[in-house]
Coordinates of C-alpha atoms and ligand atoms in Angstrom, one line a residue:
X26 CA -10.3 -9.7 100.5
X27 CA -8.3 -8.3 103.4
X28 CA -4.6 -7.9 102.6
X29 CA -2.4 -10.2 104.7
X30 CA 0.8 -9.7 102.8
X31 CA 3.2 -8.4 105.5
X32 CA 5.5 -6.5 103.1
X33 CA 2.5 -4.7 101.6
X34 CA 1.0 -3.9 105.0
X35 CA 4.3 -2.5 106.4
X36 CA 5.1 -0.4 103.3
X37 CA 1.5 1.0 103.2
X38 CA 1.9 1.9 106.8
X39 CA 5.2 3.6 106.1
X40 CA 3.8 5.7 103.1
X41 CA 0.8 6.6 105.3
X42 CA 3.0 7.9 108.0
X43 CA 4.8 10.0 105.5
X44 CA 1.8 11.4 103.7
X45 CA -0.7 11.4 106.6
X46 CA -3.9 11.0 104.9
X47 CA -7.2 11.3 106.9
X48 CA -8.4 7.9 105.7
X49 CA -7.0 4.8 104.0
X50 CA -9.2 3.0 101.5
X51 CA -8.1 -0.4 100.2
X52 CA -9.2 -0.9 96.6
X53 CA -10.8 -4.3 95.9
X54 CA -11.8 -3.8 92.2
X55 CA -15.5 -4.4 92.7
X56 CA -18.3 -2.8 90.8
X57 CA -19.8 -1.4 94.0
X58 CA -16.5 0.3 94.8
X59 CA -16.4 1.7 91.2
X60 CA -19.9 3.1 91.6
X61 CA -19.0 4.7 94.9
X62 CA -15.9 6.3 93.7
X63 CA -17.5 7.7 90.6
X64 CA -20.3 9.1 92.6
X65 CA -17.8 10.8 94.8
X66 CA -15.7 12.2 91.9
X67 CA -18.7 13.5 90.2
X68 CA -20.1 15.2 93.5
X69 CA -16.8 17.1 93.9
X70 CA -16.6 18.1 90.2
X71 CA -13.3 16.2 89.7
X72 CA -15.1 14.2 87.0
X73 CA -18.3 14.8 84.9
X74 CA -20.7 11.9 84.0
X75 CA -21.3 11.9 80.3
X76 CA -24.7 11.3 78.6
X77 CA -25.9 7.8 79.6
X78 CA -27.4 7.1 76.1
X79 CA -24.7 8.4 73.9
X80 CA -21.8 7.3 76.1
X81 CA -23.0 4.8 78.9
X82 CA -20.6 4.4 81.8
X83 CA -18.3 7.3 80.6
X84 CA -16.8 10.0 82.5
X85 CA -15.0 13.3 81.7
X86 CA -12.1 14.9 83.3
X87 CA -9.7 17.9 82.9
X88 CA -6.2 18.0 84.3
X89 CA -4.5 21.2 85.5
X90 CA -3.5 23.5 82.8
X91 CA 0.2 23.0 83.6
X92 CA -0.2 19.3 83.6
X93 CA -1.1 17.8 80.3
X94 CA 1.9 15.4 79.3
X95 CA 4.7 13.3 80.5
X96 CA 7.6 15.4 81.9
X97 CA 10.8 13.9 80.6
X98 CA 13.1 16.5 82.1
X99 CA 11.6 15.7 85.5
X100 CA 11.8 11.9 85.3
X101 CA 14.7 10.2 87.0
X102 CA 16.3 6.9 87.2
X103 CA 17.8 6.7 90.7
X104 CA 20.6 4.1 90.8
X105 CA 23.5 4.0 93.2
X106 CA 25.9 4.4 90.3
X107 CA 25.2 7.2 87.7
X108 CA 26.6 5.0 84.9
X109 CA 23.9 2.5 85.5
X110 CA 21.2 5.1 84.4
X111 CA 23.3 6.1 81.4
X112 CA 23.3 9.3 79.4
X113 CA 19.9 9.1 78.1
X114 CA 18.2 9.3 81.6
X115 CA 18.2 12.0 84.2
X116 CA 20.0 10.6 87.3
X117 CA 19.8 11.1 91.0
X118 CA 21.5 9.1 93.7
X119 CA 18.6 7.2 95.6
X120 CA 19.4 8.8 99.0
X121 CA 19.4 12.3 97.4
X122 CA 16.2 11.6 95.5
X123 CA 14.3 10.3 98.6
X124 CA 15.6 13.2 100.6
X125 CA 14.3 15.6 97.9
X126 CA 10.7 14.0 97.7
X127 CA 10.1 13.3 101.3
X128 CA 9.3 16.8 102.2
X129 CA 7.2 17.1 99.2
X130 CA 5.1 14.1 100.4
X131 CA 5.3 14.9 104.1
X132 CA 1.6 15.6 105.1
X133 CA 0.6 16.0 101.5
X134 CA -2.3 13.8 102.0
X135 CA -3.7 15.7 105.1
X136 CA -7.5 16.2 104.6
X137 CA -7.4 13.6 101.8
X138 CA -7.9 9.8 101.3
X139 CA -5.2 7.5 100.4
X140 CA -6.3 4.8 98.1
X141 CA -4.2 1.6 98.1
X142 CA -4.4 0.0 94.7
X143 CA -2.9 -3.5 94.3
X144 CA -2.7 -4.3 90.6
X145 CA -1.7 -7.0 88.1
X146 CA 0.3 -6.2 85.0
X147 CA -0.5 -9.2 82.7
X148 CA -3.3 -11.7 82.6
X149 CA -4.4 -13.2 85.9
X150 CA -2.7 -16.5 86.6
X151 CA 0.0 -16.0 84.1
X152 CA 3.4 -16.8 85.3
X153 CA 4.9 -13.8 83.4
X154 CA 2.4 -11.2 85.1
X155 CA 3.7 -9.0 87.7
X156 CA 2.2 -7.2 90.8
X157 CA 2.3 -3.7 91.8
X158 CA 0.8 -1.7 94.6
X159 CA 0.1 2.0 94.0
X160 CA -0.9 4.4 96.8
X161 CA -2.5 7.6 95.5
X162 CA -4.7 10.5 96.7
X163 CA -6.5 10.8 93.4
X164 CA -9.8 9.0 92.5
X165 CA -9.0 9.7 88.9
X166 CA -6.0 7.6 89.2
X167 CA -7.9 4.7 90.8
X168 CA -10.6 4.8 88.1
X169 CA -8.1 4.9 85.3
X170 CA -6.1 2.1 87.0
X171 CA -9.3 0.1 87.0
X172 CA -9.3 0.2 83.2
X173 CA -5.6 -0.1 82.5
X174 CA -4.7 -2.9 84.9
X175 CA -6.4 -5.8 86.6
X176 CA -6.8 -4.2 90.0
X177 CA -7.8 -5.1 93.5
X178 CA -8.4 -8.7 95.0
X179 CA -7.3 -10.3 91.7
X180 CA -3.7 -8.9 92.3
X181 CA -3.6 -9.6 96.0
X182 CA -4.5 -13.2 95.1
X183 CA -1.8 -13.5 92.6
X184 CA 0.7 -12.0 95.0
X185 CA 0.0 -14.2 98.0
X186 CA 2.7 -13.6 100.6
X187 CA 5.5 -12.8 98.2
X188 CA 7.7 -9.7 98.5
X189 CA 8.2 -9.5 94.7
X190 CA 6.0 -6.4 93.8
X191 CA 6.6 -2.9 92.7
X192 CA 6.0 -0.1 95.2
X193 CA 4.4 3.0 93.7
X194 CA 3.8 6.3 95.7
X195 CA 1.8 8.9 94.0
X196 CA 0.7 12.1 95.4
X197 CA -1.0 15.1 93.6
X198 CA 0.3 17.4 96.3
X199 CA -0.3 20.9 94.9
X200 CA 0.2 19.9 91.3
X201 CA 3.3 22.2 91.4
X202 CA 5.1 22.2 88.1
X203 CA 8.3 23.4 89.8
X204 CA 8.3 20.4 92.2
X205 CA 6.9 17.8 89.8
X206 CA 9.1 14.5 89.9
X207 CA 8.8 11.1 88.6
X208 CA 11.5 9.1 90.2
X209 CA 12.3 5.4 89.7
X210 CA 14.2 3.4 92.1
X211 CA 15.1 0.1 90.3
X212 CA 17.2 -1.3 93.2
X213 CA 14.2 -0.9 95.5
X214 CA 11.5 -1.8 92.9
X215 CA 10.0 1.5 93.7
X216 CA 8.4 4.6 91.9
X217 CA 7.6 8.0 93.5
X218 CA 5.6 10.5 91.6
X219 CA 4.6 13.8 92.9
X220 CA 2.8 17.0 91.8
X221 CA 1.2 15.6 88.7
X222 CA -2.3 14.2 87.8
X223 CA -1.6 13.5 84.1
X224 CA -2.0 9.8 83.1
X225 CA 1.7 9.0 81.8
X226 CA 3.0 10.4 85.1
X227 CA 0.5 8.8 87.6
X228 CA -0.8 5.6 86.2
X229 CA 2.3 4.0 87.6
X230 CA 1.6 0.6 86.2
X231 CA 2.1 1.9 82.7
X232 CA 5.3 3.6 81.7
X233 CA 6.9 3.8 85.1
X234 CA 6.4 0.1 85.9
X235 CA 5.8 -1.8 82.7
X236 CA 8.7 -0.2 80.9
X237 CA 11.2 1.7 83.1
X238 CA 11.2 -0.7 86.1
X239 CA 10.2 -3.8 84.0
X240 CA 13.1 -3.1 81.5
X241 CA 15.4 -3.4 84.5
X242 CA 13.9 -6.6 85.6
X243 CA 13.9 -7.9 82.1
X244 CA 17.6 -7.1 81.7
X245 CA 18.4 -9.0 85.0
X246 CA 16.0 -12.0 84.4
X247 CA 16.7 -12.5 80.6
X248 CA 13.5 -11.2 78.7
X249 CA 12.3 -8.0 77.0
X250 CA 10.1 -5.2 78.2
X251 CA 9.4 -3.0 75.2
X252 CA 7.3 0.0 74.0
X253 CA 5.5 -2.1 71.4
X254 CA 2.2 -2.9 70.0
X255 CA 1.2 -6.4 69.4
X256 CA -1.1 -7.5 66.6
X257 CA -2.3 -10.7 65.0
X258 CA -2.9 -11.3 61.3
X259 CA -5.3 -14.0 60.4
X260 CA -5.0 -15.4 56.9
X261 CA -7.9 -16.7 54.9
X262 CA -7.0 -20.3 55.9
X263 CA -7.5 -19.3 59.6
X264 CA -3.9 -19.4 60.6
X265 CA -2.7 -16.4 62.7
X266 CA 0.8 -14.9 62.9
X267 CA 1.9 -12.2 65.3
X268 CA 3.9 -9.1 64.9
X269 CA 5.2 -6.4 67.4
X270 CA 6.1 -2.9 66.6
X271 CA 8.0 0.0 68.2
X272 CA 7.1 3.4 67.2
X273 CA 7.7 6.7 69.1
X274 CA 4.8 8.1 71.0
X275 CA 1.8 9.3 69.0
X276 CA 3.2 8.0 65.7
X277 CA 0.1 5.9 64.7
X278 CA 0.9 2.9 67.0
X279 CA -2.7 2.5 68.1
X280 CA -4.0 2.9 64.6
X281 CA -1.6 0.2 63.4
X282 CA -2.6 -2.1 66.1
X283 CA -6.1 -1.9 65.2
X284 CA -6.0 -1.5 61.4
X285 CA -8.7 -2.9 59.2
X286 CA -7.2 -4.6 56.0
X287 CA -8.3 -3.0 52.7
X288 CA -11.0 -4.6 50.8
X289 CA -8.6 -6.1 48.3
X290 CA -7.2 -8.3 51.2
X291 CA -10.1 -10.7 51.2
X292 CA -10.3 -13.1 54.1
X293 CA -7.6 -11.5 56.2
X294 CA -8.2 -9.9 59.5
X295 CA -6.1 -8.1 62.0
X296 CA -6.5 -8.5 65.7
X297 CA -5.1 -6.4 68.5
X298 CA -3.4 -7.9 71.3
X299 CA -1.8 -4.6 72.7
X300 CA -1.3 -1.0 71.7
X301 CA 1.6 0.2 73.7
X302 CA 3.8 -2.4 75.7
X303 CA 5.0 -5.9 75.0
X304 CA 6.7 -8.2 77.5
X305 CA 8.5 -10.8 75.6
X306 CA 10.1 -14.1 76.8
X307 CA 11.7 -17.0 75.0
X308 CA 9.4 -20.0 74.8
X309 CA 10.1 -23.6 75.0
X310 CA 9.9 -23.8 71.3
X311 CA 12.7 -21.3 70.9
X312 CA 10.4 -18.4 69.7
X313 CA 9.9 -15.1 71.3
X314 CA 6.4 -15.0 73.0
X315 CA 4.7 -11.7 73.9
X316 CA 2.1 -10.6 76.4
X317 CA 0.4 -7.2 76.7
X318 CA 0.7 -6.4 80.4
X319 CA -2.1 -3.8 80.2
X320 CA -5.9 -4.2 80.3
X321 CA -6.8 -1.0 78.5
X322 CA -5.9 1.6 76.0
X323 CA -4.7 5.1 77.0
X324 CA -4.9 6.6 73.5
X325 CA -4.4 10.0 72.0
X326 CA -8.0 11.3 71.1
X327 CA -7.3 14.0 68.5
X328 CA -7.1 12.5 65.0
X329 CA -9.0 9.3 66.2
X330 CA -12.0 9.0 63.8
X331 CA -14.2 6.4 62.1
X332 CA -11.8 6.8 59.2
X333 CA -8.4 6.8 60.9
X334 CA -9.3 4.2 63.6
X335 CA -12.8 2.9 63.8
X336 CA -12.0 0.2 66.2
X337 CA -10.4 2.7 68.7
X338 CA -13.3 5.0 68.3
X339 CA -15.9 2.1 68.9
X340 CA -13.8 0.9 72.0
X341 CA -14.5 4.3 73.6
X342 CA -18.4 4.2 73.2
X343 CA -18.8 2.9 76.8
X344 CA -17.1 2.8 80.2
X345 CA -14.4 5.1 79.0
X346 CA -12.7 8.2 80.7
X347 CA -12.1 11.1 78.4
X348 CA -9.5 13.6 79.5
X349 CA -8.8 17.1 78.2
X350 CA -11.2 16.9 75.2
X351 CA -14.2 19.2 74.4
X352 CA -17.3 18.7 76.6
X353 CA -20.5 19.4 74.7
X354 CA -23.6 20.8 76.3
X355 CA -25.5 17.6 75.8
X356 CA -23.0 15.4 77.7
X357 CA -21.0 14.3 74.7
X358 CA -17.3 14.7 73.8
X359 CA -15.5 16.0 70.7
X360 CA -12.0 16.5 69.5
X361 CA -10.1 17.9 66.5
X362 CA -9.8 15.2 63.8
X363 CA -12.8 13.2 65.0
X364 CA -14.4 13.4 61.6
X365 CA -17.7 14.8 62.8
X366 CA -18.8 18.4 62.9
X367 CA -17.8 20.2 66.0
X368 CA -20.5 21.2 68.4
X369 CA -21.9 24.7 68.0
X370 CA -21.0 25.3 71.7
X371 CA -19.0 23.5 74.2
X372 CA -16.4 23.7 76.9
X373 CA -12.8 23.3 75.9
X374 CA -10.0 21.4 77.7
X375 CA -9.2 24.4 79.8
X376 CA -12.9 24.7 81.0
X377 CA -13.5 27.8 79.0
X378 CA -16.6 28.3 76.7
X379 CA -15.6 27.1 73.2
X380 CA -17.1 27.4 69.7
X381 CA -15.7 26.2 66.3
X382 CA -14.8 29.9 65.8
X383 CA -12.5 30.0 68.9
X384 CA -9.0 30.7 68.1
X385 CA -7.7 27.9 70.1
X386 CA -8.1 24.2 69.7
X387 CA -11.0 22.7 71.8
X388 CA -9.1 19.6 72.8
X389 CA -5.5 19.5 74.1
X390 CA -3.3 17.8 71.3
X391 CA -2.4 15.2 73.9
X392 CA -6.0 14.6 75.2
X393 CA -6.8 11.1 75.9
X394 CA -9.3 8.2 76.2
X395 CA -8.8 5.5 78.7
X396 CA -10.9 2.6 77.4
X397 CA -11.1 -1.1 78.3
X398 CA -9.3 -3.3 75.8
X399 CA -11.9 -6.0 76.0
X400 CA -14.3 -3.6 74.4
X401 CA -12.2 -3.3 71.2
X402 CA -14.1 -4.8 68.2
X403 CA -10.9 -6.4 67.0
X404 CA -9.4 -7.6 70.3
X405 CA -7.6 -10.8 69.7
X406 CA -9.2 -14.0 71.2
X407 CA -5.5 -14.7 72.6
X408 CA -5.1 -11.2 74.2
X409 CA -5.4 -12.7 77.7
X410 CA -3.6 -16.0 77.0
X411 CA -1.3 -16.6 79.8
X412 CA 1.5 -17.8 77.7
X413 CA 1.2 -14.8 75.3
X414 CA 1.5 -15.0 71.5
X415 CA 4.5 -16.2 69.3
X416 CA 6.1 -13.4 67.4
X417 CA 7.0 -13.7 63.7
X418 CA 8.3 -10.2 63.0
X419 CA 9.3 -7.1 64.9
X420 CA 8.8 -3.7 63.3
X421 CA 10.7 -0.6 64.0
X422 CA 9.7 2.8 62.6
X423 CA 9.3 6.5 63.0
X424 CA 8.5 9.6 61.0
X425 CA 11.3 10.2 58.5
X426 CA 10.6 12.6 55.5
X427 CA 13.4 11.5 53.3
X428 CA 15.6 8.9 54.8
X429 CA 13.9 5.5 55.4
X430 CA 12.1 3.8 52.5
X431 CA 8.5 2.5 53.0
X432 CA 9.9 -0.8 54.4
X433 CA 13.1 -2.9 54.5
X434 CA 14.2 -6.0 56.3
X435 CA 17.4 -6.3 58.4
X436 CA 20.0 -8.8 57.3
X437 CA 20.0 -10.5 60.5
X438 CA 19.2 -10.1 64.3
X439 CA 22.2 -7.8 65.1
X440 CA 21.6 -5.7 62.1
X441 CA 18.0 -5.5 63.4
X442 CA 19.1 -4.4 66.7
X443 CA 21.2 -1.7 64.9
X444 CA 18.2 -0.6 63.0
X445 CA 16.2 -0.2 66.2
X446 CA 19.1 1.5 68.0
X447 CA 19.5 4.1 65.4
X448 CA 15.7 4.8 64.9
X449 CA 14.6 8.5 64.8
X450 CA 11.5 10.5 64.6
X451 CA 9.9 13.9 65.0
X452 CA 9.0 14.7 68.5
X453 CA 5.1 14.8 69.3
X454 CA 2.8 16.3 71.7
X455 CA 2.9 13.2 74.1
X456 CA 6.0 14.7 75.8
X457 CA 6.2 18.2 77.0
X458 CA 8.6 20.3 75.0
X459 CA 9.1 21.1 71.3
X460 CA 7.0 19.6 68.6
X461 CA 8.4 18.7 65.2
X462 CA 12.1 18.3 66.2
X463 CA 13.8 15.2 64.9
X464 CA 15.3 13.0 67.7
X465 CA 16.9 9.5 67.9
X466 CA 14.6 7.3 69.8
X467 CA 16.2 3.9 70.0
X468 CA 13.4 1.2 69.8
X469 CA 11.0 4.1 70.9
X470 CA 12.5 3.5 74.3
X471 CA 14.5 6.7 74.8
X472 CA 12.0 8.0 77.5
X473 CA 11.4 4.6 78.9
X474 CA 14.5 2.6 79.1
X475 CA 15.2 2.3 82.9
X476 CA 18.9 1.6 82.7
X477 CA 22.0 2.2 80.6
X478 CA 21.0 2.2 77.0
X479 CA 24.3 0.8 75.9
X480 CA 23.5 -2.2 78.3
X481 CA 20.1 -2.3 76.7
X482 CA 21.5 -2.8 73.2
X483 CA 24.0 -5.5 74.5
X484 CA 21.0 -7.0 76.2
X485 CA 19.1 -7.2 72.8
X486 CA 22.2 -8.7 71.2
X487 CA 22.5 -11.2 74.0
X488 CA 18.9 -12.2 73.6
X489 CA 19.4 -12.8 69.9
X490 CA 22.0 -15.4 70.7
X491 CA 19.5 -17.2 72.9
X492 CA 16.4 -17.2 70.8
X493 CA 16.6 -20.2 68.5
X494 CA 13.8 -19.2 66.3
X495 CA 14.1 -15.3 66.3
X496 CA 11.5 -13.0 64.8
X497 CA 12.7 -11.2 61.7
X498 CA 13.3 -7.5 62.2
X499 CA 12.0 -4.8 59.7
X500 CA 12.0 -0.9 59.5
X501 CA 8.8 0.8 58.2
X502 CA 8.1 4.4 57.5
X503 CA 4.7 5.6 56.6
X504 CA 5.8 9.2 56.4
X505 CA 8.0 9.8 53.3
X506 CA 7.0 13.2 51.8
X507 CA 7.0 14.5 48.3
X508 CA 8.6 17.7 47.1
X509 CA 5.6 19.6 48.5
X510 CA 5.9 18.1 51.9
X511 CA 2.9 15.9 51.5
X512 CA 2.8 12.2 52.6
X513 CA 3.2 9.9 49.7
X514 CA 2.0 6.6 51.2
X515 CA -1.8 6.5 52.1
X516 CA -1.1 4.8 55.5
X517 CA -3.8 3.6 57.9
X518 CA -5.5 0.5 56.6
X519 CA -3.2 0.4 53.6
X520 CA -0.3 -0.3 55.9
X521 CA -1.6 -3.8 55.8
X522 CA 0.0 -4.1 52.3
X523 CA 3.3 -3.7 54.0
X524 CA 2.5 -6.2 56.7
X525 CA 1.7 -8.7 54.0
X526 CA 5.1 -8.4 52.6
X527 CA 6.5 -8.7 56.1
X528 CA 4.8 -12.0 56.6
X529 CA 5.6 -13.2 53.1
X530 CA 9.3 -12.6 54.0
X531 CA 8.9 -14.5 57.3
X532 CA 7.2 -17.3 55.5
X533 CA 9.9 -17.5 52.8
X534 CA 7.3 -16.7 50.1
X535 CA 9.0 -13.7 48.3
X536 CA 12.6 -12.7 47.7
X537 CA 13.9 -9.2 47.9
X538 CA 16.5 -6.8 46.7
X539 CA 19.7 -6.6 48.8
X540 CA 20.6 -2.9 49.3
X541 CA 23.1 -1.2 51.6
X542 CA 20.6 -0.8 54.3
X543 CA 18.8 -4.1 54.1
X544 CA 16.5 -6.2 52.1
X545 CA 13.9 -4.1 50.1
X546 CA 10.7 -5.3 48.4
X547 CA 10.7 -5.7 44.7
X548 CA 7.9 -3.2 43.8
X549 CA 5.7 -5.8 42.3
X550 CA 5.7 -7.9 45.5
X551 CA 3.6 -5.1 47.3
X552 CA 0.1 -5.6 46.5
X553 CA -1.4 -2.3 45.4
X554 CA -4.8 -3.8 44.1
X555 CA -7.6 -1.3 44.7
X556 CA -5.4 1.5 45.7
X557 CA -6.9 4.6 43.8
X558 CA -4.6 7.3 42.8
X559 CA -1.4 5.5 44.1
X560 CA 0.7 4.1 41.2
X561 CA 3.6 1.6 41.0
X562 CA 5.7 4.6 40.2
X563 CA 4.6 6.3 43.6
X564 CA 5.7 3.1 45.3
X565 CA 9.1 3.0 43.5
X566 CA 9.6 6.6 44.6
X567 CA 9.3 5.7 48.4
X568 CA 11.4 2.6 47.7
X569 CA 14.5 4.7 47.1
X570 CA 17.5 5.4 49.1
X571 CA 19.2 8.7 48.6
X572 CA 23.0 8.4 49.1
X573 CA 23.3 12.0 50.1
X574 CA 20.6 11.7 52.6
X575 CA 22.3 8.5 53.9
X576 CA 25.7 10.1 54.1
X577 CA 24.0 12.6 56.5
X578 CA 22.2 9.9 58.3
X579 CA 25.5 8.0 58.8
X580 CA 26.9 11.2 60.4
X581 CA 23.9 11.4 62.6
X582 CA 24.4 7.9 63.7
X583 CA 28.0 8.6 64.5
X584 CA 27.1 11.5 66.6
X585 CA 24.3 9.4 68.4
X586 CA 26.7 6.6 69.0
X587 CA 29.5 8.8 70.2
X588 CA 27.3 9.8 73.2
X589 CA 27.3 6.2 74.5
X590 CA 29.7 5.2 77.3
X591 CA 28.8 1.5 76.9
X592 CA 28.1 1.0 73.3
X593 CA 28.5 -2.7 72.4
X594 CA 31.1 -3.7 69.9
X595 CA 28.3 -5.3 67.8
X596 CA 26.8 -1.8 67.2
X597 CA 30.1 -0.3 66.1
X598 CA 30.6 -3.3 63.8
X599 CA 27.1 -2.7 62.2
X600 CA 27.9 0.9 61.6
X601 CA 31.2 0.0 60.0
X602 CA 29.4 -2.4 57.8
X603 CA 26.8 0.1 56.8
X604 CA 29.5 2.5 55.8
X605 CA 31.2 -0.2 53.8
X606 CA 28.0 -1.2 52.0
X607 CA 27.6 2.4 50.8
X608 CA 31.4 2.8 49.9
Ligands
OXD715 C1 2.0 7.0 75.5 C2 3.3 7.5 75.1 O1 1.7 5.8 75.1 O2 3.5 8.8 75.4 O3 1.2 7.7 76.1 O4 4.1 6.8 74.5
MN716 MN1 3.5 4.8 74.4

């Protein structure tokens, strides 16, 4: 299909005049095109074809050593007014940002090909899906976008002659760390990303569009763009209820989205709709409906095993791109925590010879798989439903060793917004920087909210007033530790036991204990059948609230809130009420 959209044609011409590629290739999304690009990437060494028997259709790639994670300190929201970006974002005036990046892009594609990727976030034909166009000089980006989005003609068809699309310019340039920038221009519907080749910085449909730009659009248009998984729980009678959940990066979100219920939960099944992003709108029935805008999973490889997440591992058995893991001599891949013996010899993520005795890890802690969602054994039959799925519950959570109990329910919507707004967790390897430091990460959106976070909380409060049948909001914490620092709750598939209680609450089947922080389960209402070595007493231990710990927590929340210039009154009221309940 030849692009006839005038706004797209003009913009591509403008980008080409700036970057000066030798050739421009329009991506159509066809199989022939995929074969051609893969062959080219393999011939240049940019990608390695893996063993066709073990991993059919799979490719391997290494990023530059300096380029293995998102770079939050180099990610900017470029709005005319600084206050509109807010204190949680880096800000630059749009004119200054363009002036800074233009020289970096100028001529940067000389000797290279510029690929033009029209893509669709959301199911084809859905009124809530949105179109983007990314130009890039990276085949790796094209092949990843092919998995993560609906790409090519399908997107041009949905766009028609509309001017409503997100403009994404990506250039590897010299992969220079010192000049790496991920700039968002919400007022222009544009994203400019330069000097990186790492997924989170360069697959512009994902974090940049579907969260940072989309959260802006959602604020304006009255919906929610959230860093949330979406899962469906089918009961033995065949009815299905859907839950979304926000957890900071690499906190087990993909595992929860694909969990397998324990044997004791006979007749129950969990379906995955999405593992990272949810776009939610109010339906005609007054409920909140969610779609997954993505078409693939960009998951963290280390720790993914047949034990921790069989569905994810099985999803990656074909047509998958592996980045920064160990490459074995027989064209297979391996990573720490895969649950299989390491290869005797291989090549590590840096490209060096590696053996199990090597002092360094073979796979980068943030190494990834890019796999088609449709291949997931537990993909929901509704995952591409144009209208999305109706949401019964929203979960917030993070890693808290001592503070939050296993689960509690908010008293109401605004209290739920407060619970999300005060969420905290340890930092992980998904973002460059320190690992293991506790940070506040409201709704897991700290790195992804594309506007003033105070306005974002106010938007959540306003949405609550418009949703006639709102989901109930819960906080979960799988990471309470004992006196030896060991996790108490078994987690993984057993998290289903908590989901069961959550749905029981939504369906009015159980009552709960009212505590200063919210409604907590009566220990007997969490089904522990078949849980070896975990007793009712253990459960009671992680359903406690320590007053001293919470006194510190309240101080922490006060400090967190003090940084906001536009904190809605409702959040101050919630904090005051929390203090009151502890008094
Ligand atoms: C991710 C993240 O999903 O960092 O990659 O949140
Ligand atoms: Mn994420």
